[in-house]
Each structure stands twice: as C-alpha cells, then as structure tokens.
Amino acid sequence: MSTLHVNGRPQTVNADAGSPILWALRDTLGLTGTKFGCGAALCGACTVHMDGQAIRSCITPVSAAEGKRVTTIEAVTGGTDRVGSAVHAAWVKHDVAQCGYCQSGQIMSATAFLKSLPKGKQPTAEEIDAAMAGNICRCGTYARIRAAVADAAKAMA
C-alpha cells in the first residue's frame, strides 16, 4: 500500500512500489485520461506532472511518487488550473486534436513548459518545439500544437 498525493488529494493505492505510476493512476484510481503509448518513455502519451515537472508515468515507479504531488490531465483541464485552462482553450481554438490519443500528454507537457517560463515571457517557436519534442503525434498536428502553445502563452500574459 502506498499513499500518493494525486490531484490535490491523498490517495491510497494497492500497488507494488516498483510498478509504474501509470497503472496506479489508471487501474486503481480510475484516472484514465493518462494514456499508455510505448511503455518506454519515448512517446509522451503518459505524461503527468510530479511536483510541477512533466514526467513519463510509464517508467516512473509508484515509490518515486510517494511524498510528491502528482497532477493528471483531469486536474489540469478541470477549470481550476489557470495555465491548463489556457492551454485547453487554445487546443480547442486551434482544433489541435485529430485522433486525440496523444493529446493528454501533449497538454501536460505544454502546461509544464508554460508554467516554467518567467511571467509574461512569450516563447519562441524554437523553444516550443524543444519543450514539446518528447511528445509524438502520429497524426502530425505539430503546427497546430505549436500555434496552440503560443496562443496559450499570449492568453496568460
């Protein structure tokens, strides 16, 4: 048994300490917005935040999350996260999602990136590309993703 602090609440999960947190989130806590993609931290579909940093939940063990704040897509796009709400609105505005499978990971990476910027800083296209490089979109909506991240940054300024 492990106690994790997920989306602002302590949660007890019955999971092996070495098991990826992805499965504790999805199977034990029912937070299915975080997706399984590759299982090797290469595609970004499983991205969540741990203490504000984007991490790959498919390779991060439950033991690494104990005592840390874990945030999933459900909390970021739920309306209370200012940056997440701006990113979500920009995603809709720019019609980013095509198949949608990678989108929760994309939004989590974009949100962590924008939160890491100094207040009011507008990221360059190169900075956005570098921040989002670990997320694969099989549909190839990268231009819309870049536009949405830039638009979310402007909306927050």
mmCIF file of C-alpha atoms in Angstrom:
data_model
loop_
_atom_site.group_PDB
_atom_site.id
_atom_site.type_symbol
_atom_site.label_atom_id
_atom_site.label_comp_id
_atom_site.label_asym_id
_atom_site.label_seq_id
_atom_site.Cartn_x
_atom_site.Cartn_y
_atom_site.Cartn_z
ATOM 1 C CA MET A 1 0.000 0.000 0.000
ATOM 2 C CA SER A 2 1.230 3.443 -0.924
ATOM 3 C CA THR A 3 -0.211 6.866 -0.287
ATOM 4 C CA LEU A 4 0.070 9.221 -3.220
ATOM 5 C CA HIS A 5 -0.965 12.869 -3.375
ATOM 6 C CA VAL A 6 -2.897 12.953 -6.663
ATOM 7 C CA ASN A 7 -4.734 15.998 -7.993
ATOM 8 C CA GLY A 8 -4.696 17.677 -4.600
ATOM 9 C CA ARG A 9 -5.917 14.714 -2.565
ATOM 10 C CA PRO A 10 -4.177 11.894 -0.716
ATOM 11 C CA GLN A 11 -4.967 8.558 -2.359
ATOM 12 C CA THR A 12 -4.143 5.089 -1.092
ATOM 13 C CA VAL A 13 -3.188 2.630 -3.802
ATOM 14 C CA ASN A 14 -2.556 -1.072 -3.517
ATOM 15 C CA ALA A 15 0.302 -1.341 -5.977
ATOM 16 C CA ASP A 16 3.793 -2.757 -5.974
ATOM 17 C CA ALA A 17 6.321 0.012 -5.216
ATOM 18 C CA GLY A 18 8.166 -0.789 -8.452
ATOM 19 C CA SER A 19 5.045 -0.715 -10.616
ATOM 20 C CA PRO A 20 4.742 2.259 -12.968
ATOM 21 C CA ILE A 21 2.589 5.027 -11.551
ATOM 22 C CA LEU A 22 0.656 4.980 -14.848
ATOM 23 C CA TRP A 23 -1.104 1.783 -13.817
ATOM 24 C CA ALA A 24 -1.868 3.038 -10.307
ATOM 25 C CA LEU A 25 -3.454 6.134 -11.848
ATOM 26 C CA ARG A 26 -5.437 4.280 -14.499
ATOM 27 C CA ASP A 27 -6.294 0.933 -12.920
ATOM 28 C CA THR A 28 -6.500 1.747 -9.218
ATOM 29 C CA LEU A 29 -7.657 5.371 -9.185
ATOM 30 C CA GLY A 30 -9.665 5.311 -12.426
ATOM 31 C CA LEU A 31 -7.873 8.348 -13.887
ATOM 32 C CA THR A 32 -7.883 7.136 -17.475
ATOM 33 C CA GLY A 33 -7.004 10.421 -19.144
ATOM 34 C CA THR A 34 -3.329 9.484 -18.871
ATOM 35 C CA LYS A 35 -2.637 7.128 -21.779
ATOM 36 C CA PHE A 36 -0.306 4.189 -22.302
ATOM 37 C CA GLY A 37 1.643 4.657 -25.506
ATOM 38 C CA CYS A 38 5.017 2.968 -25.777
ATOM 39 C CA GLY A 39 5.925 1.895 -22.232
ATOM 40 C CA ALA A 40 9.480 3.182 -22.751
ATOM 41 C CA ALA A 41 9.120 6.959 -22.150
ATOM 42 C CA LEU A 42 9.555 7.700 -25.839
ATOM 43 C CA CYS A 43 6.150 8.956 -26.985
ATOM 44 C CA GLY A 44 4.871 11.208 -24.179
ATOM 45 C CA ALA A 45 1.283 9.893 -24.107
ATOM 46 C CA CYS A 46 1.661 9.043 -20.405
ATOM 47 C CA THR A 47 2.914 12.482 -19.307
ATOM 48 C CA VAL A 48 1.806 13.699 -15.868
ATOM 49 C CA HIS A 49 3.289 16.285 -13.516
ATOM 50 C CA MET A 50 5.240 15.340 -10.411
ATOM 51 C CA ASP A 51 5.896 18.370 -8.212
ATOM 52 C CA GLY A 52 5.194 20.514 -11.277
ATOM 53 C CA GLN A 53 7.624 18.756 -13.621
ATOM 54 C CA ALA A 54 6.469 16.782 -16.657
ATOM 55 C CA ILE A 55 7.399 13.120 -16.199
ATOM 56 C CA ARG A 56 6.676 9.901 -18.045
ATOM 57 C CA SER A 57 4.407 7.841 -15.834
ATOM 58 C CA CYS A 58 5.024 4.616 -17.790
ATOM 59 C CA ILE A 59 8.556 4.330 -16.369
ATOM 60 C CA THR A 60 8.211 6.177 -13.054
ATOM 61 C CA PRO A 61 7.649 3.740 -10.189
ATOM 62 C CA VAL A 62 4.971 4.277 -7.566
ATOM 63 C CA SER A 63 7.733 4.541 -4.951
ATOM 64 C CA ALA A 64 9.126 7.654 -6.682
ATOM 65 C CA ALA A 65 5.767 9.410 -6.306
ATOM 66 C CA GLU A 66 5.386 8.929 -2.551
ATOM 67 C CA GLY A 67 5.527 12.293 -0.810
ATOM 68 C CA LYS A 68 5.274 14.179 -4.083
ATOM 69 C CA ARG A 69 2.372 15.988 -5.773
ATOM 70 C CA VAL A 70 1.121 14.153 -8.851
ATOM 71 C CA THR A 71 -1.146 16.011 -11.246
ATOM 72 C CA THR A 72 -3.005 14.376 -14.114
ATOM 73 C CA ILE A 73 -4.871 15.717 -17.127
ATOM 74 C CA GLU A 74 -8.129 15.515 -15.187
ATOM 75 C CA ALA A 75 -6.952 18.247 -12.797
ATOM 76 C CA VAL A 76 -5.183 20.389 -15.395
ATOM 77 C CA THR A 77 -8.174 20.746 -17.707
ATOM 78 C CA GLY A 78 -10.789 20.772 -14.963
ATOM 79 C CA GLY A 79 -11.057 24.549 -14.832
ATOM 80 C CA THR A 80 -9.096 25.373 -11.665
ATOM 81 C CA ASP A 81 -5.606 25.385 -13.226
ATOM 82 C CA ARG A 82 -5.160 28.777 -14.925
ATOM 83 C CA VAL A 83 -2.390 27.623 -17.274
ATOM 84 C CA GLY A 84 -4.075 24.308 -18.006
ATOM 85 C CA SER A 85 -7.319 26.102 -18.802
ATOM 86 C CA ALA A 86 -5.491 28.453 -21.203
ATOM 87 C CA VAL A 87 -3.799 25.504 -22.906
ATOM 88 C CA HIS A 88 -7.062 23.580 -23.144
ATOM 89 C CA ALA A 89 -8.879 26.593 -24.631
ATOM 90 C CA ALA A 90 -6.074 27.080 -27.176
ATOM 91 C CA TRP A 91 -6.226 23.387 -28.094
ATOM 92 C CA VAL A 92 -9.922 23.756 -28.876
ATOM 93 C CA LYS A 93 -9.459 27.088 -30.680
ATOM 94 C CA HIS A 94 -6.748 25.649 -32.944
ATOM 95 C CA ASP A 95 -8.548 22.317 -33.428
ATOM 96 C CA VAL A 96 -5.356 20.530 -32.421
ATOM 97 C CA ALA A 97 -6.684 17.042 -31.810
ATOM 98 C CA GLN A 98 -7.142 14.743 -34.737
ATOM 99 C CA CYS A 99 -7.266 11.197 -33.356
ATOM 100 C CA GLY A 100 -6.734 12.624 -29.858
ATOM 101 C CA TYR A 101 -4.710 9.773 -28.357
ATOM 102 C CA CYS A 102 -1.589 11.809 -27.602
ATOM 103 C CA GLN A 103 -3.404 14.947 -26.550
ATOM 104 C CA SER A 104 -3.434 14.473 -22.783
ATOM 105 C CA GLY A 105 0.335 14.038 -22.817
ATOM 106 C CA GLN A 106 0.753 16.983 -25.179
ATOM 107 C CA ILE A 107 -1.355 19.216 -22.934
ATOM 108 C CA MET A 108 0.530 18.101 -19.823
ATOM 109 C CA SER A 109 3.888 18.864 -21.462
ATOM 110 C CA ALA A 110 2.670 22.228 -22.768
ATOM 111 C CA THR A 111 1.292 23.174 -19.352
ATOM 112 C CA ALA A 112 4.521 22.275 -17.537
ATOM 113 C CA PHE A 113 6.520 24.207 -20.139
ATOM 114 C CA LEU A 114 4.395 27.346 -19.872
ATOM 115 C CA LYS A 115 4.473 27.223 -16.065
ATOM 116 C CA SER A 116 8.273 27.087 -16.202
ATOM 117 C CA LEU A 117 8.548 30.336 -18.172
ATOM 118 C CA PRO A 118 9.166 33.647 -16.431
ATOM 119 C CA LYS A 119 5.910 35.576 -16.006
ATOM 120 C CA GLY A 120 4.954 37.314 -19.248
ATOM 121 C CA LYS A 121 7.655 35.654 -21.386
ATOM 122 C CA GLN A 122 6.451 34.721 -24.829
ATOM 123 C CA PRO A 123 8.151 31.542 -26.049
ATOM 124 C CA THR A 124 9.724 31.361 -29.487
ATOM 125 C CA ALA A 125 8.734 28.674 -31.970
ATOM 126 C CA GLU A 126 12.097 27.008 -31.315
ATOM 127 C CA GLU A 127 11.506 26.971 -27.543
ATOM 128 C CA ILE A 128 8.057 25.461 -28.039
ATOM 129 C CA ASP A 129 9.442 22.813 -30.391
ATOM 130 C CA ALA A 130 12.200 21.933 -27.906
ATOM 131 C CA ALA A 131 9.733 21.704 -24.997
ATOM 132 C CA MET A 132 7.327 19.523 -26.960
ATOM 133 C CA ALA A 133 9.966 17.362 -28.675
ATOM 134 C CA GLY A 134 9.380 14.386 -26.382
ATOM 135 C CA ASN A 135 5.743 14.078 -27.420
ATOM 136 C CA ILE A 136 4.870 12.210 -30.593
ATOM 137 C CA CYS A 137 1.723 12.938 -32.573
ATOM 138 C CA ARG A 138 1.107 10.218 -35.131
ATOM 139 C CA CYS A 139 -1.405 12.447 -36.912
ATOM 140 C CA GLY A 140 1.238 15.142 -37.398
ATOM 141 C CA THR A 141 -0.599 18.099 -35.878
ATOM 142 C CA TYR A 142 2.660 19.712 -34.790
ATOM 143 C CA ALA A 143 1.951 23.078 -36.454
ATOM 144 C CA ARG A 144 -1.387 23.316 -34.624
ATOM 145 C CA ILE A 145 0.262 22.236 -31.363
ATOM 146 C CA ARG A 146 2.908 24.960 -31.722
ATOM 147 C CA ALA A 147 0.221 27.559 -32.533
ATOM 148 C CA ALA A 148 -1.878 26.488 -29.540
ATOM 149 C CA VAL A 149 1.056 26.674 -27.118
ATOM 150 C CA ALA A 150 1.973 30.131 -28.411
ATOM 151 C CA ASP A 151 -1.657 31.245 -28.184
ATOM 152 C CA ALA A 152 -1.973 29.938 -24.602
ATOM 153 C CA ALA A 153 1.166 31.888 -23.641
ATOM 154 C CA LYS A 154 -0.347 35.057 -25.111
ATOM 155 C CA ALA A 155 -3.643 34.466 -23.333
ATOM 156 C CA MET A 156 -1.828 34.215 -19.995
ATOM 157 C CA ALA A 157 0.198 37.418 -20.500
#
